[in-house]
Amino acid sequence: MDAFFNPSGIALVGASAREGRSGYRILRNLVTGFEGAIYPVNPRSSEIGGLRCYPSVTEVPDPVDLAIVLVPAAAVPAVIRDCVKRGIKAAIIESGGFAESGPQGRALQAELVEIHRDSGIRIWGPNCMGLVDARRKHAFSFVMERIWDNGMMDGDVSLVVQSGFLAAGFLVDIMSHGELGIAKACSIGNKVDVDESDLLEYLIGDADTRAIGMYLESIGDGRRFIDLCCASRKPIVVIKGGKSEIGAKAAMSHTASMAGNGALVSDLLAQAGVVEASDFHQMMDMCQALAAVGEYGGSGGVGRRVAILTPSGGAGIVSTDFVDAVGLELAQLSGPCREKLESIYPSWMPVANPVDIWPAVELNGPGAYLSAFRALCEDPGVDAVLFHFLGLGMFGGSIAPLAEIASASGKVVFCWTIGTAEVVARVRKEAREYRIPLFRELSRAAECMAAVLKSAPPVTGSVGAEPAVMTPSEPVELASDLPAMLATGSLVLDEYDSKRVLACYGVPVVEERLVSSPEEAAEAVNELGSPIVLKGLAPGEVHKTERGLLRLDVSDEGQAKQHYVDLTGAMQGGGRVLAQKQLRGSAEFIAGMLRDDQFGAVLMFGLGGLMAELLEDRVFALASIDEEGALRMLARLKTQKLLDGFRGAQGVDRRALARILCGLARLAVENPRVREIDLNPLIICEGRPFAVDATIVIGEDC
Amino acid sequence: MDAFFNPSGIALVGASAREGRSGYRILRNLVTGFEGAIYPVNPRSSEIGGLRCYPSVTEVPDPVDLAIVLVPAAAVPAVIRDCVKRGIKAAIIESGGFAESGPQGRALQAELVEIHRDSGIRIWGPNCMGLVDARRKHAFSFVMERIWDNGMMDGDVSLVVQSGFLAAGFLVDIMSHGELGIAKACSIGNKVDVDESDLLEYLIGDADTRAIGMYLESIGDGRRFIDLCCASRKPIVVIKGGKSEIGAKAAMSHTASMAGNGALVSDLLAQAGVVEASDFHQMMDMCQALAAVGEYGGSGGVGRRVAILTPSGGAGIVSTDFVDAVGLELAQLSGPCREKLESIYPSWMPVANPVDIWPAVELNGPGAYLSAFRALCEDPGVDAVLFHFLGLGMFGGSIAPLAEIASASGKVVFCWTIGTAEVVARVRKEAREYRIPLFRELSRAAECMAAVLKSAPPVTGSVGAEPAVMTPSEPVELASDLPAMLATGSLVLDEYDSKRVLACYGVPVVEERLVSSPEEAAEAVNELGSPIVLKGLAPGEVHKTERGLLRLDVSDEGQAKQHYVDLTGAMQGGGRVLAQKQLRGSAEFIAGMLRDDQFGAVLMFGLGGLMAELLEDRVFALASIDEEGALRMLARLKTQKLLDGFRGAQGVDRRALARILCGLARLAVENPRVREIDLNPLIICEGRPFAVDATIVIGEDC
């Protein structure tokens, strides 16, 4: 990758002397900032802008390790072949007209994939804006002429943006509005070779980058991407444009059908400590806040307790609502801090958080604002301070006196400001210098505070990442007929066999037995205890209720015999009959496993029964999980109050649920042909979970 | 109110010749913009800024009908008394130091209330910034010097802002950033007299105002405020700072305890067609969008079907997510529109919404963008168009060609733009001229589109308002003992009496009877049908389960007798025993009525049972509601899928639920001492609702 970011010499194929052309803009940008060798390539010129121009990339002299290609799509494959011939290691193809524009373009793109595979040349693009390195003033991009005159600021946020046209607009917007300081901005386009994971890996190791923002429409190797995120100590913010396609495939299990609509990707990103953004400027603001605060854990981790300092009771109230809405807490002020505030407050005013400081300022002057701010910064019960600066003359419209206090204390501090355009511009400049995240909207301030404080680990450890370690345990012993089934080509195990497998992996299942005559069915009523359930297990059939193969409340021998006869009749002799103790549960859940094309084996846990689909409350995690990871997965369930014995209902043994999830994970790892697992429902009976129905789907090729 | 907005002459009490002083700033502002008579009042000067200065307001000559007061708090009551003496009709008190600042200030404020009551002088403030009228260039405010030189734009949004300090910061911000065009900006402060309803009423009638934005921390007369909102054809956007206090009162019923945390106010505002904002700039953006689109219903109402036109597939995808998240729909494009798009698209590209126009532009030039936009504007299946303008050279970085098409079509159109600062500034100016709401964030664009499209009535009628009409019906006949109970001082009716009352108002109740001996309890098993429920009704006790006064599943005579003995024992002879048919319902709800200090009688409906408190899904509406209004209230329930027979469960007769709510409303209107009503649970049995338990609370003084 270094050939892209630190080339010794660049061949610009498609250089142009005509103003307004992309090939002209990029040459100007190169000449302005790049200090290595620059070789324009254009067969129709011998010299452009004072530089010697070469008819073909094959004739370019040393040193050259990067080609930037801007010729019409049809000519690109030949140019890349020439690059290979010339020994150029890397090429950025900025031309469009490939997979994004119809069948002809797709064929050209396939040709590029082939050249890359055969030769090993690294290809970035096509259909992209290349890269900008604001520190080195490298603009390997046609995106804007005189990019450095347009408000572009260097900084420590690096960006990776997919989507050709949007990338252009987005980067131009950022570069010219002077709101975000950039380290490196990368537009990746159609991803013939270099993809989001390659760039993420590079940027994680890049000394100039403190936070990474990404707009992605697809993630190629999802597992590699998640592993990189887990290992990163730099904060990563992602906007996912476009949804997971998994729901579209014919899904046998509830688990697989629930994985659609992006929930799976969101959960896996959260599991890896990634902050998810939904909008472009929001992503920028989050990156800037995260970069300002820097690597987590430097001073032993950041908590979620926020103090609010405001000259306006009203803004304090609105802030409190937002702090609550994003899942942060209002700090309980500690004794010394309260005492300090009491000493500057008027006597009629009680101390509280938000700290409404105006009456104290009226009594004691602006120094009261500084004293209160210092007390909050020094309060060990406060993890972060949000101060409001209304810029109405206090401190001469400058936050410098406050910023000095914040710097000295090392506390994480955020600022919300409104005021005249002049004051806001000055405060913005000061905030950048002092690395204080600054916001003009309270809602955005709260979102970014949550991004900083919630993605930080509570005490130590890597950034929010779950350890990807399986608990080692004894080898699983399966009954002799099961291994062959689990290795078969394509099969849906029936409920009985599914549960026999699951039981071996430690999943508690309801008490049950096969019955093979009306008499055995009758006996089962006595042996399992009335009432029982009788189920017809027809081969390949997972919808028993809809097929009329489920008989509940079977409470005497006569009923049992009759149902047996009916069920075997309904299955036309093709299945078998299962007798089961009928459990009355206090709550109903669903658990499962599916294999995702991008991310591999993934676990699912959710609310069951009628509420399941109404609330869509389900969580996903990579199947490489241990018991603690499974507990954290459960803790992400929205309705998790139900697990704790909500409103008089009995609680659930969370560790028992976590062990079930670990069992599913192990089953998935040890049996690569198991494609889907469904425990539906998982019923809670006296606080313990039991799989009441279950399905294992074996796939052709996982 | 006209004396505030159109005074013939103004006495400025506290005028100052010293630069930097508030009394200097406001005088400069008056001299700059106000064309009527201006009389500085200050006993220490005879002339200020070339104007004759008067020692006291009593000596000011005609014409004078408004005083602006800026003297220390302690001197204010005397000044206002002088105003009364001089016959001045109205005063704006901008000084602080009243109820917001301790007991001494509270006493001064009480004095002002008294003067207002005794004399009838209208008082605006104290502790406020007064008002700014940008059309007339009236700045009756000390808030900024040379306000008109600072980017203040006149426009058609009027603002009302409570909270002294915040109002200042907020108004200064708006006035100097040039982002929002203002008609009138009013800071109301401590509301001794003039309040949010007075100003709302004035602004609804104000010809310069097209949309009204309000930041309110309290609503004095809630019912008047809601009635004004219902009657307004101008869009109103409200931020509520601070929460309803109702939850804090000792609440007997679930209904009353659920009304806390602001949900009640939010629902009543929604019912009145008010758009609720949560943040300050969001409120401005919503107001601007609503003002641009103007009064609803001009062309027969606006629907929710949105078409998205974009040169970036990626931005189209992100927009789709936001459109979905705010509850709008993607339009199905109609035949002629599809044909037009097909004629300009490359052959390989299918027509869809979002309309990804870039491949067509590459094929046919920028004219393709205009053609597509025109086709969408002319499509009767499209209610609004969101177009993306990435400002990368198309149309010379101007939206004028698109805006012309939009104007000609009369379609509601929104624009999202990113690009260089220069392009964004130009587009912003054009958007204002053409009245096209413009956004730099897609999320904000979607929020504002929802504010415009969702608050509009579907076809005709007033702005989203529910008709405040009760269905007339036959007089209710109550059993002879009930009227006295309903008019009593303070009483909790027991379940049996509560249901007798409710049944008279048309609420279906479960079949039940009082039993007064073990034998009668046994008989009830046979007469009501096994199983039955036995309940001990202890006087004033509403928590039967917790008190052990509820016996479920009573299925034989022996059990019934024993429970009767136990229940009467537990109540120590003080209550009575109720036998009830045990219903097995398919769903459980809760309905009720409470009286709110600000809003009067309010109805509540929500999900019942375990899920009720977990999901907090409940809706409120003013009790002046008819059946259609009640149906609309039900339609706001988040989990309303449950009403429609979700996932095989039986649906609910919505009209039967609506009639119950109307019955509660009538009960509240006809019995002013009824303070709270609880139907909990309301069980759905074969699609019909039955009140299974109920409580009516009679209050001392409602």
Coordinates of N, CA and C in Angstrom, one line a residue, chain A residues 96-97 100-103 106 143-144 150 163 165-166 168-170 172-174 176-177 179 215 217 239-243 254 278-282 285 311-315 317-318 321-322 348 358-359 362 390 392 394 416-422 424 440-444 584 586 607 609-611 613-616 638-642 646-647 649, chain B residues 96-97 100-103 106 143-144 150 163 165-166 168-170 172-174 176-177 179 215 217 239-243 254 278-282 285 311-315 317-318 321-322 348 358-359 362 390 392 394 416-422 424 440-444 546 584 586 607 610-611 613-616 638-642 646-647 649:
Chain A
G96 N -14.2 6.7 -14.9 CA -15.5 6.0 -14.7 C -15.8 5.2 -16.0
G97 N -17.0 4.5 -16.0 CA -17.4 3.8 -17.2 C -17.2 2.3 -17.0
E100 N -20.2 0.3 -12.9 CA -21.3 1.1 -12.5 C -22.2 1.6 -13.7
S101 N -21.7 1.2 -15.0 CA -22.4 1.8 -16.1 C -22.7 0.7 -17.2
G102 N -23.3 -0.4 -16.8 CA -23.8 -1.3 -17.8 C -22.9 -2.4 -18.2
P103 N -23.3 -3.3 -19.1 CA -22.7 -4.6 -19.4 C -21.3 -4.4 -20.0
R106 N -18.9 -3.5 -17.2 CA -18.7 -4.7 -16.4 C -17.6 -5.6 -17.0
V143 N -10.3 16.0 -8.2 CA -11.5 16.4 -7.7 C -11.7 18.0 -7.6
M144 N -10.6 18.7 -7.3 CA -10.8 20.1 -7.2 C -9.5 20.7 -7.6
N150 N -8.7 26.4 -1.0 CA -10.2 26.4 -0.8 C -10.7 26.1 0.6
S163 N -18.6 4.9 -3.4 CA -19.6 5.7 -4.2 C -18.9 6.8 -4.9
F165 N -19.6 9.4 -7.2 CA -20.1 10.7 -7.3 C -20.3 11.4 -5.9
L166 N -20.8 10.5 -5.0 CA -21.0 11.1 -3.7 C -19.7 11.4 -3.0
A168 N -17.1 12.5 -4.4 CA -16.6 13.8 -4.9 C -17.3 14.9 -4.2
G169 N -18.6 14.9 -4.2 CA -19.4 15.9 -3.5 C -19.0 16.1 -2.1
F170 N -18.9 14.9 -1.4 CA -18.6 14.9 0.0 C -17.3 15.5 0.3
V172 N -15.4 17.4 -1.6 CA -15.3 18.8 -2.0 C -16.0 19.7 -0.9
D173 N -17.1 19.2 -0.3 CA -17.8 19.9 0.7 C -16.9 20.0 1.9
I174 N -16.3 18.9 2.4 CA -15.4 18.9 3.5 C -14.2 19.8 3.3
S176 N -13.8 22.4 1.4 CA -14.0 23.8 1.2 C -14.7 24.5 2.3
H177 N -15.4 23.8 3.2 CA -16.1 24.5 4.3 C -15.2 24.7 5.5
E179 N -14.6 22.9 8.0 CA -15.2 22.5 9.3 C -14.5 21.2 9.9
Y215 N -17.6 5.8 4.7 CA -18.9 5.6 4.1 C -18.8 4.4 3.2
E217 N -20.8 1.1 1.0 CA -22.0 0.6 0.5 C -22.0 -1.0 0.6
I239 N -20.6 4.8 8.2 CA -22.0 4.9 7.7 C -22.2 3.7 6.7
K240 N -23.2 2.9 6.9 CA -23.4 1.8 6.0 C -24.5 2.3 5.1
G241 N -24.2 2.5 3.8 CA -25.2 2.8 2.8 C -25.7 1.5 2.2
G242 N -26.9 1.3 2.1 CA -27.4 0.0 1.5 C -27.4 -1.1 2.6
K243 N -28.2 -2.1 2.3 CA -28.6 -3.0 3.4 C -28.0 -4.4 3.1
H254 N -36.1 -19.1 11.0 CA -36.4 -17.8 11.5 C -35.1 -17.0 11.7
S278 N -25.3 7.8 10.8 CA -26.3 7.6 9.7 C -26.3 8.7 8.7
D279 N -25.6 9.8 8.9 CA -25.6 10.9 8.0 C -24.1 11.4 7.8
F280 N -23.9 12.1 6.7 CA -22.5 12.5 6.3 C -21.9 13.5 7.3
H281 N -22.5 14.6 7.5 CA -21.9 15.6 8.4 C -21.9 15.0 9.9
Q282 N -22.9 14.2 10.2 CA -22.8 13.6 11.5 C -21.6 12.8 11.7
D285 N -18.7 15.0 12.3 CA -18.7 15.6 13.6 C -18.2 14.5 14.6
P311 N -25.2 28.8 31.4 CA -25.8 30.1 31.9 C -27.3 30.1 31.7
S312 N -27.9 29.1 31.1 CA -29.3 29.1 30.8 C -30.0 27.8 31.3
G313 N -30.8 28.0 32.3 CA -31.6 26.9 32.8 C -32.3 26.1 31.7
G314 N -32.8 26.8 30.7 CA -33.6 26.2 29.6 C -32.7 25.3 28.8
A315 N -31.5 25.8 28.4 CA -30.6 25.0 27.6 C -30.1 23.8 28.4
I317 N -32.0 22.1 30.6 CA -33.1 21.2 30.6 C -33.1 20.4 29.2
V318 N -33.0 21.1 28.1 CA -33.0 20.5 26.8 C -31.8 19.5 26.7
D321 N -32.4 16.2 28.5 CA -33.2 15.3 27.7 C -32.3 14.6 26.7
F322 N -31.4 15.3 26.0 CA -30.6 14.7 25.0 C -29.6 13.7 25.6
W348 N -30.3 31.2 48.0 CA -31.6 30.6 47.8 C -31.5 29.5 46.8
W358 N -25.9 31.1 35.9 CA -26.1 32.6 35.7 C -26.3 33.3 37.0
P359 N -27.2 32.8 37.9 CA -27.4 33.6 39.2 C -26.0 33.8 39.9
E362 N -24.2 36.6 38.2 CA -24.8 37.9 38.5 C -24.3 38.3 39.9
L390 N -22.7 30.9 25.4 CA -23.7 31.7 24.7 C -23.1 32.9 24.1
L392 N -22.3 35.9 24.9 CA -22.9 37.2 25.0 C -22.0 38.2 25.8
M394 N -19.3 37.3 27.6 CA -18.5 36.8 28.7 C -17.1 36.4 28.2
W416 N -20.9 23.5 23.6 CA -22.0 23.9 22.7 C -22.1 25.4 22.7
T417 N -22.1 26.0 21.5 CA -22.2 27.4 21.4 C -23.2 27.9 20.5
I418 N -23.8 29.0 20.8 CA -24.6 29.8 19.9 C -24.2 31.3 20.1
G419 N -24.4 32.1 19.1 CA -24.0 33.5 19.3 C -23.8 34.1 17.9
T420 N -23.2 35.3 17.9 CA -23.0 36.0 16.6 C -22.1 35.2 15.8
A421 N -22.2 35.4 14.5 CA -21.3 34.6 13.5 C -19.8 34.9 13.9
E422 N -19.5 36.1 14.3 CA -18.2 36.5 14.6 C -17.7 35.7 15.9
V424 N -18.9 32.8 17.0 CA -18.9 31.4 16.7 C -17.7 31.1 16.0
R440 N -22.8 23.3 17.4 CA -23.9 24.4 17.4 C -25.2 23.8 17.6
E441 N -25.4 22.4 17.6 CA -26.6 21.8 17.9 C -26.5 20.9 19.1
L442 N -27.4 21.0 20.0 CA -27.3 20.2 21.2 C -27.4 18.7 20.9
S443 N -28.3 18.4 20.0 CA -28.6 17.0 19.6 C -27.3 16.4 19.1
R444 N -26.6 17.1 18.2 CA -25.3 16.6 17.7 C -24.3 16.5 18.8
R584 N -45.1 -25.0 30.5 CA -45.7 -23.7 30.6 C -44.7 -22.7 31.0
S586 N -42.6 -18.9 31.5 CA -42.9 -17.5 31.9 C -42.5 -16.5 30.8
L607 N -36.3 -11.9 21.3 CA -37.6 -12.1 22.0 C -38.4 -13.0 21.1
G609 N -42.1 -15.5 20.4 CA -43.6 -15.4 20.4 C -44.1 -14.3 19.6
L610 N -45.3 -13.9 20.0 CA -46.1 -12.8 19.2 C -45.3 -11.5 19.2
M611 N -44.6 -11.2 20.3 CA -43.9 -9.9 20.4 C -42.7 -9.9 19.5
E613 N -41.9 -10.5 16.4 CA -41.9 -9.8 15.1 C -42.4 -8.4 15.2
L614 N -43.3 -8.2 16.2 CA -43.8 -6.9 16.4 C -42.7 -5.9 16.9
L615 N -41.8 -6.4 17.8 CA -40.8 -5.5 18.3 C -39.5 -5.6 17.5
E616 N -39.3 -6.7 16.8 CA -38.1 -6.9 16.1 C -36.9 -6.7 17.0
K638 N -33.0 -5.0 23.6 CA -33.7 -3.8 24.0 C -34.7 -4.1 25.2
T639 N -35.3 -5.3 25.1 CA -36.3 -5.7 26.1 C -35.6 -6.5 27.2
Q640 N -34.3 -6.3 27.5 CA -33.7 -7.2 28.4 C -34.2 -7.1 29.9
K641 N -35.0 -6.1 30.2 CA -35.6 -6.0 31.5 C -36.3 -7.4 31.7
L642 N -36.9 -8.0 30.6 CA -37.6 -9.2 30.8 C -36.7 -10.3 31.3
F646 N -38.9 -8.9 35.3 CA -39.6 -7.7 35.3 C -41.0 -7.8 35.8
R647 N -41.4 -6.8 36.7 CA -42.8 -6.7 37.2 C -43.3 -8.0 37.7
A649 N -42.7 -11.1 37.2 CA -42.4 -12.3 36.5 C -41.0 -12.8 36.9
Chain B
G96 N -33.9 42.1 34.4 CA -33.9 40.8 35.1 C -34.0 41.1 36.6
G97 N -33.9 40.0 37.4 CA -33.9 40.2 38.8 C -35.2 39.9 39.5
E100 N -36.8 34.7 38.6 CA -35.7 33.8 38.3 C -34.6 33.9 39.2
S101 N -34.6 34.9 40.1 CA -33.4 35.1 41.0 C -33.7 35.3 42.4
G102 N -34.4 34.3 43.0 CA -34.5 34.3 44.5 C -35.8 34.9 45.0
P103 N -35.9 34.9 46.3 CA -37.1 35.3 47.0 C -37.5 36.8 46.9
R106 N -38.9 37.3 43.5 CA -40.2 36.7 43.4 C -41.3 37.7 44.0
V143 N -30.8 43.5 22.7 CA -30.1 42.3 22.5 C -28.8 42.5 21.7
M144 N -28.9 43.4 20.7 CA -27.7 43.5 19.8 C -27.7 44.9 19.3
N150 N -25.9 43.1 10.9 CA -25.3 41.9 11.4 C -25.8 40.6 10.7
S163 N -37.4 31.7 28.4 CA -36.0 31.5 28.9 C -35.1 32.7 28.6
F165 N -31.9 34.0 29.1 CA -30.6 34.0 28.6 C -30.5 33.2 27.3
L166 N -31.2 32.1 27.2 CA -31.2 31.3 26.0 C -31.8 32.1 24.9
A168 N -31.7 35.2 24.4 CA -30.8 36.1 23.9 C -29.8 35.4 22.9
G169 N -29.2 34.3 23.4 CA -28.2 33.6 22.6 C -28.8 33.1 21.3
F170 N -30.0 32.6 21.4 CA -30.7 32.0 20.3 C -31.0 33.1 19.2
V172 N -29.7 36.1 18.9 CA -28.4 36.6 18.3 C -27.9 35.7 17.3
D173 N -27.9 34.4 17.6 CA -27.4 33.4 16.6 C -28.2 33.5 15.3
I174 N -29.5 33.5 15.4 CA -30.3 33.5 14.2 C -30.1 34.8 13.4
S176 N -27.6 36.8 13.3 CA -26.3 37.1 12.7 C -25.8 36.0 11.7
H177 N -26.4 34.8 11.7 CA -25.9 33.8 10.8 C -26.5 33.8 9.4
E179 N -29.2 32.6 8.3 CA -29.7 31.3 7.9 C -31.3 31.2 7.9
Y215 N -40.1 28.1 21.5 CA -39.4 27.4 22.6 C -40.1 27.7 23.9
E217 N -40.9 26.6 28.0 CA -40.6 25.8 29.2 C -41.9 25.5 30.0
I239 N -40.7 23.5 20.6 CA -39.8 22.7 21.4 C -40.3 22.9 22.8
K240 N -40.5 21.8 23.5 CA -40.9 21.8 24.9 C -39.6 21.6 25.7
G241 N -39.2 22.6 26.5 CA -38.1 22.4 27.4 C -38.7 22.1 28.7
G242 N -38.2 21.1 29.4 CA -38.8 20.7 30.7 C -40.0 19.9 30.5
K243 N -40.3 19.1 31.6 CA -41.3 18.1 31.5 C -42.6 18.4 32.2
H254 N -53.3 4.1 37.3 CA -52.2 3.9 36.3 C -52.2 5.0 35.3
S278 N -37.0 19.1 18.7 CA -36.3 18.8 19.9 C -35.1 19.7 20.1
D279 N -34.6 20.3 19.0 CA -33.4 21.1 19.1 C -33.6 22.5 18.4
F280 N -32.8 23.4 18.7 CA -33.0 24.8 18.3 C -32.9 25.0 16.8
H281 N -31.8 24.6 16.3 CA -31.6 24.8 14.8 C -32.6 23.9 14.0
Q282 N -32.9 22.8 14.6 CA -33.9 21.9 14.0 C -35.2 22.6 13.9
D285 N -35.0 25.1 11.1 CA -35.1 24.5 9.8 C -36.5 24.0 9.5
P311 N -27.9 12.3 -8.4 CA -26.8 11.8 -9.3 C -25.9 10.7 -8.6
S312 N -26.3 10.4 -7.4 CA -25.4 9.4 -6.7 C -26.3 8.3 -6.1
G313 N -26.1 7.1 -6.6 CA -26.9 6.0 -6.1 C -26.7 5.8 -4.6
G314 N -25.5 6.1 -4.1 CA -25.2 6.0 -2.6 C -26.1 7.0 -1.8
A315 N -26.1 8.2 -2.3 CA -26.9 9.2 -1.5 C -28.4 8.8 -1.6
I317 N -29.6 5.8 -1.7 CA -29.8 4.7 -0.7 C -30.0 5.3 0.7
V318 N -29.0 6.2 1.1 CA -29.1 6.8 2.4 C -30.4 7.6 2.6
D321 N -33.4 5.4 3.4 CA -33.4 5.0 4.8 C -34.0 6.1 5.6
F322 N -33.6 7.3 5.4 CA -34.2 8.4 6.2 C -35.7 8.6 5.9
W348 N -29.5 -0.6 -20.4 CA -29.3 -1.6 -19.3 C -29.9 -1.3 -18.0
W358 N -27.4 9.7 -12.9 CA -26.1 10.0 -13.5 C -25.8 9.2 -14.8
P359 N -26.1 7.9 -14.9 CA -25.9 7.3 -16.2 C -26.6 7.9 -17.3
E362 N -24.7 11.0 -18.2 CA -23.5 10.7 -19.0 C -23.9 10.4 -20.5
L390 N -25.3 18.1 -6.2 CA -23.9 17.9 -5.6 C -23.0 19.0 -6.1
L392 N -21.2 19.9 -8.7 CA -19.9 19.6 -9.3 C -20.0 20.1 -10.7
M394 N -22.6 21.0 -12.6 CA -23.8 20.9 -13.4 C -24.6 22.3 -13.3
W416 N -31.3 18.8 -1.2 CA -30.1 18.6 -0.4 C -28.9 18.9 -1.2
T417 N -28.0 19.6 -0.6 CA -26.8 20.0 -1.4 C -25.6 19.8 -0.6
I418 N -24.5 19.3 -1.2 CA -23.2 19.4 -0.7 C -22.3 20.0 -1.8
G419 N -21.2 20.6 -1.5 CA -20.3 21.1 -2.5 C -19.4 22.2 -1.9
T420 N -18.7 22.9 -2.8 CA -17.8 23.9 -2.3 C -18.7 25.0 -1.6
A421 N -18.0 25.7 -0.7 CA -18.6 26.8 0.1 C -19.3 27.8 -0.8
E422 N -18.6 28.0 -1.9 CA -19.1 29.0 -2.9 C -20.4 28.6 -3.5
V424 N -22.5 26.2 -2.3 CA -23.5 26.1 -1.3 C -24.1 27.5 -1.0
R440 N -28.3 20.8 4.2 CA -26.9 20.2 4.0 C -26.8 18.8 4.6
E441 N -27.8 18.5 5.4 CA -27.8 17.1 6.0 C -29.1 16.4 5.6
L442 N -28.9 15.2 5.1 CA -30.0 14.4 4.7 C -31.0 14.1 5.8
S443 N -30.5 13.8 7.0 CA -31.3 13.5 8.1 C -32.3 14.7 8.4
R444 N -31.7 15.9 8.4 CA -32.5 17.1 8.6 C -33.5 17.3 7.5
E546 N -51.6 -7.2 45.0 CA -50.6 -7.0 46.0 C -51.2 -7.3 47.4
R584 N -60.6 -15.3 29.0 CA -59.2 -15.6 28.4 C -59.1 -14.7 27.2
S586 N -57.2 -12.4 24.0 CA -56.2 -12.6 23.1 C -55.2 -11.4 23.2
L607 N -51.1 -0.1 25.6 CA -50.9 -1.6 25.7 C -50.9 -2.0 27.1
L610 N -47.9 -7.1 31.0 CA -46.5 -7.1 31.2 C -45.8 -6.1 30.3
M611 N -46.2 -6.1 29.0 CA -45.6 -5.3 28.0 C -45.8 -3.8 28.2
E613 N -45.5 -1.6 30.6 CA -44.5 -0.8 31.2 C -43.2 -1.0 30.5
L614 N -43.0 -2.1 30.0 CA -41.7 -2.4 29.2 C -41.7 -1.5 28.0
L615 N -42.8 -1.4 27.3 CA -42.7 -0.6 26.0 C -43.2 0.8 26.2
E616 N -43.9 1.1 27.3 CA -44.4 2.4 27.5 C -45.1 2.9 26.2
K638 N -48.0 2.8 18.9 CA -46.9 2.3 18.2 C -47.1 0.8 17.8
T639 N -47.7 0.1 18.8 CA -47.9 -1.4 18.5 C -49.3 -1.7 18.0
Q640 N -49.8 -0.7 17.2 CA -51.1 -0.9 16.7 C -51.4 -2.1 15.8
K641 N -50.3 -2.6 15.3 CA -50.4 -3.9 14.5 C -51.2 -4.9 15.3
L642 N -51.0 -4.9 16.7 CA -51.8 -5.8 17.5 C -53.3 -5.6 17.4
F646 N -52.5 -9.3 14.4 CA -51.2 -9.6 14.0 C -50.8 -11.0 14.1
R647 N -50.1 -11.6 13.1 CA -49.6 -13.0 13.2 C -50.6 -14.0 13.7
A649 N -53.1 -13.9 15.5 CA -54.0 -13.5 16.6 C -55.2 -12.7 16.0

